[in-house]
Amino acid sequence: MFHMAWFLQTGFGAYGWNQQWSGNVAKDLANPQLFVDLATSLERACFDYMMLEDSSVIPDVFQGTMENSLRGGTIRFDPMPLVPLLAAATSKLGIVATAATTFYPPFLAARLLNTLDHLTQGRVGVNLVTASPHAAAQNYGYAQHFEHDLRYRMADEWVEAVKALWDTWEPGALTLNEETGVFADYTKVHRADFEGEFYKTRGPLNTLPSPQGYPVICQAGGSPAGKDFGARNADTLIASARGVDKMKAYRDDVSERMIKFGRDPKDAKVLFLVEPVLGDTQEEAQAKKDRMDAAFFANPEPALAALCYISGLDFSTFDLDAPLPDLTGRHNGHQSVVENFVRAAEGKTLREALGATRDVSTSVTLVGTPDSVAAQMGEVMDEVGGDGFLIALPVTRKNITEVCDGLAPALRRRGLIRDSYEHDTFRENLLAF
Ligand SMILES: Cc1cc2nc3c(=O)[nH]c(=O)nc-3n(C[C@H](O)[C@H](O)[C@H](O)COP(=O)(O)O)c2cc1C
């Protein structure tokens, strides 16, 4: 059996703007109901979690303007306040929201996540990112963003600081003794007095220990520093690796790093991104994939704009029909994604490279009926020895139905995913197998 989750690629943002099957998107932009529908459907399908990406910028690197982003609807509401609404509509699903360690003061994050763990009754997770755009850093008062590996060093210390705050209440500190009138034993609540190279915090938390103690920690960066951060701290890692060999290598690499940090590799689940294209027949699914590919090649702008956001470099200044210029030392963005692209672009023009990397962030191309795709997913996991998949489709009710009422039952019929939850809290379910 393997685990399943859903990755919301543009967080609490706009999905399917101006596209078919987007529902009432123009009217419903900040309405949580679409996300509530996703959550209840994922629970019906027995998924482990949904993960909301986040960022705090309207990207303006592409052509040096926000025009492309605003035309396309690149907005994000803060995912944190959505978490309790999703939890209120479900009882088992894990709910992961993204937080940038670089911008959240440790005390603010520790208290917020502790409170959310209470409100969700032990089902909150946090995707810890270091963020990459300079514009994001400038929103929080920095002149520019910190250098790539430095921000992971800061993130490691940030986790230590936050855990020190979560640990400020010893087990048994809460007494609630009505006879003596003592709410909590003050000898069992301590200051954290954390003092590191980058962060300082006093504590204790003025909340209570939460159901999971620490929320589930998720991580998604593929650079060596990113993988080390995940291997040291995460309960689940989101991996972008193309093909069975690279997937296997990614899992093995994470396992080795976990052992290096004294952890059991079984204590973190590595899930791989997929974007299944589903149809009633193989031919119908293939025709749909062909249409999607044709639309992609007809307009390379969104793919170029995405590369700009990820790298911080304006790709619109490069000739689409010439080889990619040397980018060594020129970017401070998502290292692994940019390096994968540069490798794929060797000997190609930029336009050809965009085509060649069309499916690069998905681990395997899945096109077919629910049953044939389920079979392929089973075969891939058998070979990879991985822990499962993460669906990275736009949040439309059509996609929700195809996955939760088509693909998930097909996976279940093959005994590949759970048919009920074993436990009540997120981490227990994640580590159940
Ligand atoms: C599936 C996936 C999801 C991600 N989600 C976010 C996100 O929500 N916010 C963010 O700032 N970065 C996000 N990232 C970026 C990574 O967390 C990381 O910062 C980036 O990949 C750079 O890491 P690297 O340099 O270690 O590769 C995501 C990356 C991947 C592959």
mmCIF file with all atom_site columns, C-alpha atoms in Angstrom, residues 3-11 15 34-35 37-53 86 93-98 127 218 236 238 271-276 278 377 388-408 421 426 430:
data_model
loop_
_atom_site.group_PDB
_atom_site.id
_atom_site.type_symbol
_atom_site.label_atom_id
_atom_site.label_alt_id
_atom_site.label_comp_id
_atom_site.label_asym_id
_atom_site.label_entity_id
_atom_site.label_seq_id
_atom_site.pdbx_PDB_ins_code
_atom_site.Cartn_x
_atom_site.Cartn_y
_atom_site.Cartn_z
_atom_site.occupancy
_atom_site.B_iso_or_equiv
_atom_site.pdbx_formal_charge
_atom_site.auth_seq_id
_atom_site.auth_comp_id
_atom_site.auth_asym_id
_atom_site.auth_atom_id
_atom_site.pdbx_PDB_model_num
ATOM 1  C CA . HIS A 1 3   ? 0.001   7.018  0.548   1.00 0.00 ? 3   HIS A CA 1
ATOM 2  C CA . MET A 1 4   ? -1.805  9.657  -1.485  1.00 0.00 ? 4   MET A CA 1
ATOM 3  C CA . ALA A 1 5   ? -1.963  13.422 -1.134  1.00 0.00 ? 5   ALA A CA 1
ATOM 4  C CA . TRP A 1 6   ? -3.006  16.436 -3.203  1.00 0.00 ? 6   TRP A CA 1
ATOM 5  C CA . PHE A 1 7   ? -0.666  19.347 -3.889  1.00 0.00 ? 7   PHE A CA 1
ATOM 6  C CA . LEU A 1 8   ? -2.458  22.662 -4.467  1.00 0.00 ? 8   LEU A CA 1
ATOM 7  C CA . GLN A 1 9   ? 0.055   24.215 -6.846  1.00 0.00 ? 9   GLN A CA 1
ATOM 8  C CA . THR A 1 10  ? -1.183  27.741 -6.390  1.00 0.00 ? 10  THR A CA 1
ATOM 9  C CA . GLY A 1 11  ? -2.236  27.420 -2.751  1.00 0.00 ? 11  GLY A CA 1
ATOM 10 C CA . TYR A 1 15  ? -7.809  27.896 -10.242 1.00 0.00 ? 15  TYR A CA 1
ATOM 11 C CA . LEU A 1 34  ? -14.192 24.793 -3.421  1.00 0.00 ? 34  LEU A CA 1
ATOM 12 C CA . PHE A 1 35  ? -11.384 23.923 -1.005  1.00 0.00 ? 35  PHE A CA 1
ATOM 13 C CA . ASP A 1 37  ? -15.247 20.296 -1.353  1.00 0.00 ? 37  ASP A CA 1
ATOM 14 C CA . LEU A 1 38  ? -11.712 19.167 -2.162  1.00 0.00 ? 38  LEU A CA 1
ATOM 15 C CA . ALA A 1 39  ? -11.056 18.305 1.506   1.00 0.00 ? 39  ALA A CA 1
ATOM 16 C CA . THR A 1 40  ? -14.237 16.255 1.972   1.00 0.00 ? 40  THR A CA 1
ATOM 17 C CA . SER A 1 41  ? -13.626 14.460 -1.339  1.00 0.00 ? 41  SER A CA 1
ATOM 18 C CA . LEU A 1 42  ? -10.025 13.630 -0.395  1.00 0.00 ? 42  LEU A CA 1
ATOM 19 C CA . GLU A 1 43  ? -11.241 12.218 2.890   1.00 0.00 ? 43  GLU A CA 1
ATOM 20 C CA . ARG A 1 44  ? -13.824 10.111 1.028   1.00 0.00 ? 44  ARG A CA 1
ATOM 21 C CA . ALA A 1 45  ? -10.878 8.865  -1.061  1.00 0.00 ? 45  ALA A CA 1
ATOM 22 C CA . CYS A 1 46  ? -8.808  8.185  2.132   1.00 0.00 ? 46  CYS A CA 1
ATOM 23 C CA . PHE A 1 47  ? -5.935  10.486 1.118   1.00 0.00 ? 47  PHE A CA 1
ATOM 24 C CA . ASP A 1 48  ? -3.379  11.329 3.797   1.00 0.00 ? 48  ASP A CA 1
ATOM 25 C CA . TYR A 1 49  ? -3.263  15.059 3.214   1.00 0.00 ? 49  TYR A CA 1
ATOM 26 C CA . MET A 1 50  ? -3.727  18.128 1.091   1.00 0.00 ? 50  MET A CA 1
ATOM 27 C CA . MET A 1 51  ? -0.836  20.568 0.854   1.00 0.00 ? 51  MET A CA 1
ATOM 28 C CA . LEU A 1 52  ? -1.356  24.248 0.121   1.00 0.00 ? 52  LEU A CA 1
ATOM 29 C CA . GLU A 1 53  ? 1.596   25.946 -1.541  1.00 0.00 ? 53  GLU A CA 1
ATOM 30 C CA . LEU A 1 86  ? -11.118 22.574 6.089   1.00 0.00 ? 86  LEU A CA 1
ATOM 31 C CA . LEU A 1 93  ? -7.546  14.298 6.556   1.00 0.00 ? 93  LEU A CA 1
ATOM 32 C CA . GLY A 1 94  ? -4.200  15.993 7.219   1.00 0.00 ? 94  GLY A CA 1
ATOM 33 C CA . ILE A 1 95  ? -4.095  19.661 6.227   1.00 0.00 ? 95  ILE A CA 1
ATOM 34 C CA . VAL A 1 96  ? -0.733  21.184 5.345   1.00 0.00 ? 96  VAL A CA 1
ATOM 35 C CA . ALA A 1 97  ? -0.227  24.919 4.843   1.00 0.00 ? 97  ALA A CA 1
ATOM 36 C CA . THR A 1 98  ? 3.031   26.491 3.705   1.00 0.00 ? 98  THR A CA 1
ATOM 37 C CA . ASN A 1 127 ? 5.286   22.859 4.565   1.00 0.00 ? 127 ASN A CA 1
ATOM 38 C CA . CYS A 1 218 ? 6.622   18.734 5.092   1.00 0.00 ? 218 CYS A CA 1
ATOM 39 C CA . THR A 1 236 ? 6.974   13.923 4.583   1.00 0.00 ? 236 THR A CA 1
ATOM 40 C CA . ILE A 1 238 ? 7.530   16.130 -1.805  1.00 0.00 ? 238 ILE A CA 1
ATOM 41 C CA . LEU A 1 271 ? 5.692   11.345 -2.181  1.00 0.00 ? 271 LEU A CA 1
ATOM 42 C CA . PHE A 1 272 ? 6.146   11.968 -5.909  1.00 0.00 ? 272 PHE A CA 1
ATOM 43 C CA . LEU A 1 273 ? 4.282   14.530 -8.002  1.00 0.00 ? 273 LEU A CA 1
ATOM 44 C CA . VAL A 1 274 ? 1.952   13.268 -10.731 1.00 0.00 ? 274 VAL A CA 1
ATOM 45 C CA . GLU A 1 275 ? -0.599  14.910 -12.993 1.00 0.00 ? 275 GLU A CA 1
ATOM 46 C CA . PRO A 1 276 ? -2.768  12.043 -14.235 1.00 0.00 ? 276 PRO A CA 1
ATOM 47 C CA . LEU A 1 278 ? -7.922  10.504 -17.008 1.00 0.00 ? 278 LEU A CA 1
ATOM 48 C CA . MET A 1 377 ? 0.971   3.738  -10.373 1.00 0.00 ? 377 MET A CA 1
ATOM 49 C CA . GLY A 1 388 ? 3.239   7.257  -2.629  1.00 0.00 ? 388 GLY A CA 1
ATOM 50 C CA . PHE A 1 389 ? 2.090   10.037 -4.898  1.00 0.00 ? 389 PHE A CA 1
ATOM 51 C CA . LEU A 1 390 ? 0.912   13.589 -4.739  1.00 0.00 ? 390 LEU A CA 1
ATOM 52 C CA . ILE A 1 391 ? -1.689  14.735 -7.243  1.00 0.00 ? 391 ILE A CA 1
ATOM 53 C CA . ALA A 1 392 ? -0.707  18.128 -8.679  1.00 0.00 ? 392 ALA A CA 1
ATOM 54 C CA . LEU A 1 393 ? -3.765  18.992 -10.775 1.00 0.00 ? 393 LEU A CA 1
ATOM 55 C CA . PRO A 1 394 ? -5.570  22.335 -10.757 1.00 0.00 ? 394 PRO A CA 1
ATOM 56 C CA . VAL A 1 395 ? -8.372  22.406 -8.195  1.00 0.00 ? 395 VAL A CA 1
ATOM 57 C CA . THR A 1 396 ? -11.517 22.127 -10.299 1.00 0.00 ? 396 THR A CA 1
ATOM 58 C CA . ARG A 1 397 ? -14.509 20.020 -9.346  1.00 0.00 ? 397 ARG A CA 1
ATOM 59 C CA . LYS A 1 398 ? -13.986 17.984 -12.513 1.00 0.00 ? 398 LYS A CA 1
ATOM 60 C CA . ASN A 1 399 ? -10.443 17.065 -11.476 1.00 0.00 ? 399 ASN A CA 1
ATOM 61 C CA . ILE A 1 400 ? -11.607 16.382 -7.913  1.00 0.00 ? 400 ILE A CA 1
ATOM 62 C CA . THR A 1 401 ? -14.265 13.950 -9.162  1.00 0.00 ? 401 THR A CA 1
ATOM 63 C CA . GLU A 1 402 ? -11.964 12.204 -11.631 1.00 0.00 ? 402 GLU A CA 1
ATOM 64 C CA . VAL A 1 403 ? -9.360  11.592 -8.932  1.00 0.00 ? 403 VAL A CA 1
ATOM 65 C CA . CYS A 1 404 ? -11.493 10.993 -5.848  1.00 0.00 ? 404 CYS A CA 1
ATOM 66 C CA . ASP A 1 405 ? -14.363 9.081  -7.452  1.00 0.00 ? 405 ASP A CA 1
ATOM 67 C CA . GLY A 1 406 ? -12.511 7.503  -10.388 1.00 0.00 ? 406 GLY A CA 1
ATOM 68 C CA . LEU A 1 407 ? -8.815  6.980  -9.688  1.00 0.00 ? 407 LEU A CA 1
ATOM 69 C CA . ALA A 1 408 ? -8.966  6.450  -5.904  1.00 0.00 ? 408 ALA A CA 1
ATOM 70 C CA . TYR A 1 421 ? -8.126  5.573  8.319   1.00 0.00 ? 421 TYR A CA 1
ATOM 71 C CA . PHE A 1 426 ? -2.299  13.102 10.831  1.00 0.00 ? 426 PHE A CA 1
ATOM 72 C CA . LEU A 1 430 ? 1.109   8.973  7.774   1.00 0.00 ? 430 LEU A CA 1
#
